[in-house]
mmCIF file of C-alpha atoms in Angstrom:
data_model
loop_
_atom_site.group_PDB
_atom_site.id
_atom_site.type_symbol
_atom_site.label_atom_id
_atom_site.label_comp_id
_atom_site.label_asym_id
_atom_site.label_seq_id
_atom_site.Cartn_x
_atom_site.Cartn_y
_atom_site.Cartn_z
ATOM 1 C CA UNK A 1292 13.607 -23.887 -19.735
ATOM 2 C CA UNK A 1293 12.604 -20.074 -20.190
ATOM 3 C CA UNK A 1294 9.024 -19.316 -21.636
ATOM 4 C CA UNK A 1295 7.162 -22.380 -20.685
ATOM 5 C CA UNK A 1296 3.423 -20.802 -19.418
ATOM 6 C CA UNK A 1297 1.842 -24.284 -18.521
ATOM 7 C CA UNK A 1298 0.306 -25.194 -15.162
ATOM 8 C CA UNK A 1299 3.184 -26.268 -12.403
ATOM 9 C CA UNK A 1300 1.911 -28.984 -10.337
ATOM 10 C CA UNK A 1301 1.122 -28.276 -6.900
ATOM 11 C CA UNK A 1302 -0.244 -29.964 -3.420
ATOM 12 C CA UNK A 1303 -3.943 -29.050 -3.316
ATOM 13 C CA UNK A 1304 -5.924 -26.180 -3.740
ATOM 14 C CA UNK A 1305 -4.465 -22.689 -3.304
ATOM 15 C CA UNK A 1306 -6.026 -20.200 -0.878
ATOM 16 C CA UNK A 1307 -8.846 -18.158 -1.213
ATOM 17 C CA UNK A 1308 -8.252 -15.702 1.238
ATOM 18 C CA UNK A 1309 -4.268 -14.056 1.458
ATOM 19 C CA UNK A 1310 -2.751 -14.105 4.836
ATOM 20 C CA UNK A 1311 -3.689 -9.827 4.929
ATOM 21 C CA UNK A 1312 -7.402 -11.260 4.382
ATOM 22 C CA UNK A 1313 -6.813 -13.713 7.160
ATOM 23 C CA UNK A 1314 -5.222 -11.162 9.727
ATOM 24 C CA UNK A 1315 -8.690 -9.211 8.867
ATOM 25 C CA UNK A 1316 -10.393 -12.058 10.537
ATOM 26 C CA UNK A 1317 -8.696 -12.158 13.442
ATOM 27 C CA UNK A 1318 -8.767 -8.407 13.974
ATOM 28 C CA UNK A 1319 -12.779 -8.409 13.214
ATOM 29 C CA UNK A 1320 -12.816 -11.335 15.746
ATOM 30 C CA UNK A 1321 -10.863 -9.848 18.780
ATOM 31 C CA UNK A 1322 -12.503 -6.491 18.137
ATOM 32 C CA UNK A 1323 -15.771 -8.116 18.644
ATOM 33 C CA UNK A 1324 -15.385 -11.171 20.088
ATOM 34 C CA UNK A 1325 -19.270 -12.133 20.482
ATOM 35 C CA UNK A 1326 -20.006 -12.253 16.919
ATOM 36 C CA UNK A 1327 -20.618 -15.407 15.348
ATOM 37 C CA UNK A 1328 -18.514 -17.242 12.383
ATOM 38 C CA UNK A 1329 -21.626 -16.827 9.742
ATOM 39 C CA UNK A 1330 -21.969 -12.932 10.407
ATOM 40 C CA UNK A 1331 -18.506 -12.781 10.185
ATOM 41 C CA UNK A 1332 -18.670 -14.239 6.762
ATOM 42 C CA UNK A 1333 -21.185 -12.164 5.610
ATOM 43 C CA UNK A 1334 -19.479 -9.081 6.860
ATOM 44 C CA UNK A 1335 -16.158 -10.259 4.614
ATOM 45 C CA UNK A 1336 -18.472 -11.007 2.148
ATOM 46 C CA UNK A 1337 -19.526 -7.571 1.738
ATOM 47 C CA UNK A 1338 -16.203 -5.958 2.570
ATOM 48 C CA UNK A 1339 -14.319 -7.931 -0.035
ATOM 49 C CA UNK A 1340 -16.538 -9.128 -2.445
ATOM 50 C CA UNK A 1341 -15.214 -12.684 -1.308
ATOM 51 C CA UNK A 1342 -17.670 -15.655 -0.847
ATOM 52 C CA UNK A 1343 -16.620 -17.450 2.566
ATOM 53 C CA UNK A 1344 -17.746 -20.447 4.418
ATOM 54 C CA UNK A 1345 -18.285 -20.034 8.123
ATOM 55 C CA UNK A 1346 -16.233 -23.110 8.645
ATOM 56 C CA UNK A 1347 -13.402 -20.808 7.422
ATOM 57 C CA UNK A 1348 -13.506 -18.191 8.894
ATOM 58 C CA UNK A 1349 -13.661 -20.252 12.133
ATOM 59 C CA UNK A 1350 -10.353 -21.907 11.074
ATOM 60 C CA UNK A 1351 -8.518 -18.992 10.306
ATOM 61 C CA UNK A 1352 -10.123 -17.691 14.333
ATOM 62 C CA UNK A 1353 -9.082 -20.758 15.581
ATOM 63 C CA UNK A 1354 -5.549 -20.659 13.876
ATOM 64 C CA UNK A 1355 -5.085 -17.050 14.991
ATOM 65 C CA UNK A 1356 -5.619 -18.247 19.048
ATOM 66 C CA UNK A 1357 -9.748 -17.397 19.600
ATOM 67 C CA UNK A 1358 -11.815 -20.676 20.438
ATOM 68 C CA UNK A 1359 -15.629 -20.910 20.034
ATOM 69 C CA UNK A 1360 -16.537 -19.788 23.284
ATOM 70 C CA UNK A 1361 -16.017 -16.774 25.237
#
């Protein structure tokens, strides 16, 4: 069926951030590895104009190898 425009279904929510976005993280985070999850955020914030939880930007640290202590 060619030319249908309606909504597929999928599992969940999509992301927010793109994997490039992520791999920004985890560069920001070993360049600096003494800066804290909100600052972080608030520097993507800025950067990208994208609104980010701490929480998730400590995911995508945790899922990229850094833990939460040094």
């Amino acid at each position: 069926m060619r030319g249908n425009v309606l909504n597929k279904s999928r599992c969940g929510r999509p992301h927010k951030l793109s994997d490039r976005d992520a791999r920004a993280i985890v560069r920001k985070g070993k360049k600096n590895p003494k800066i804290s999850a909100p600052k972080l955020a608030d520097q993507i914030a800025t950067a990208s104009r994208k609104k980010v939880h701490p929480e998730t930007v400590g995911r995508i640290l945790r899922s990229g190898g850094y833990n939460g202590r040094v």
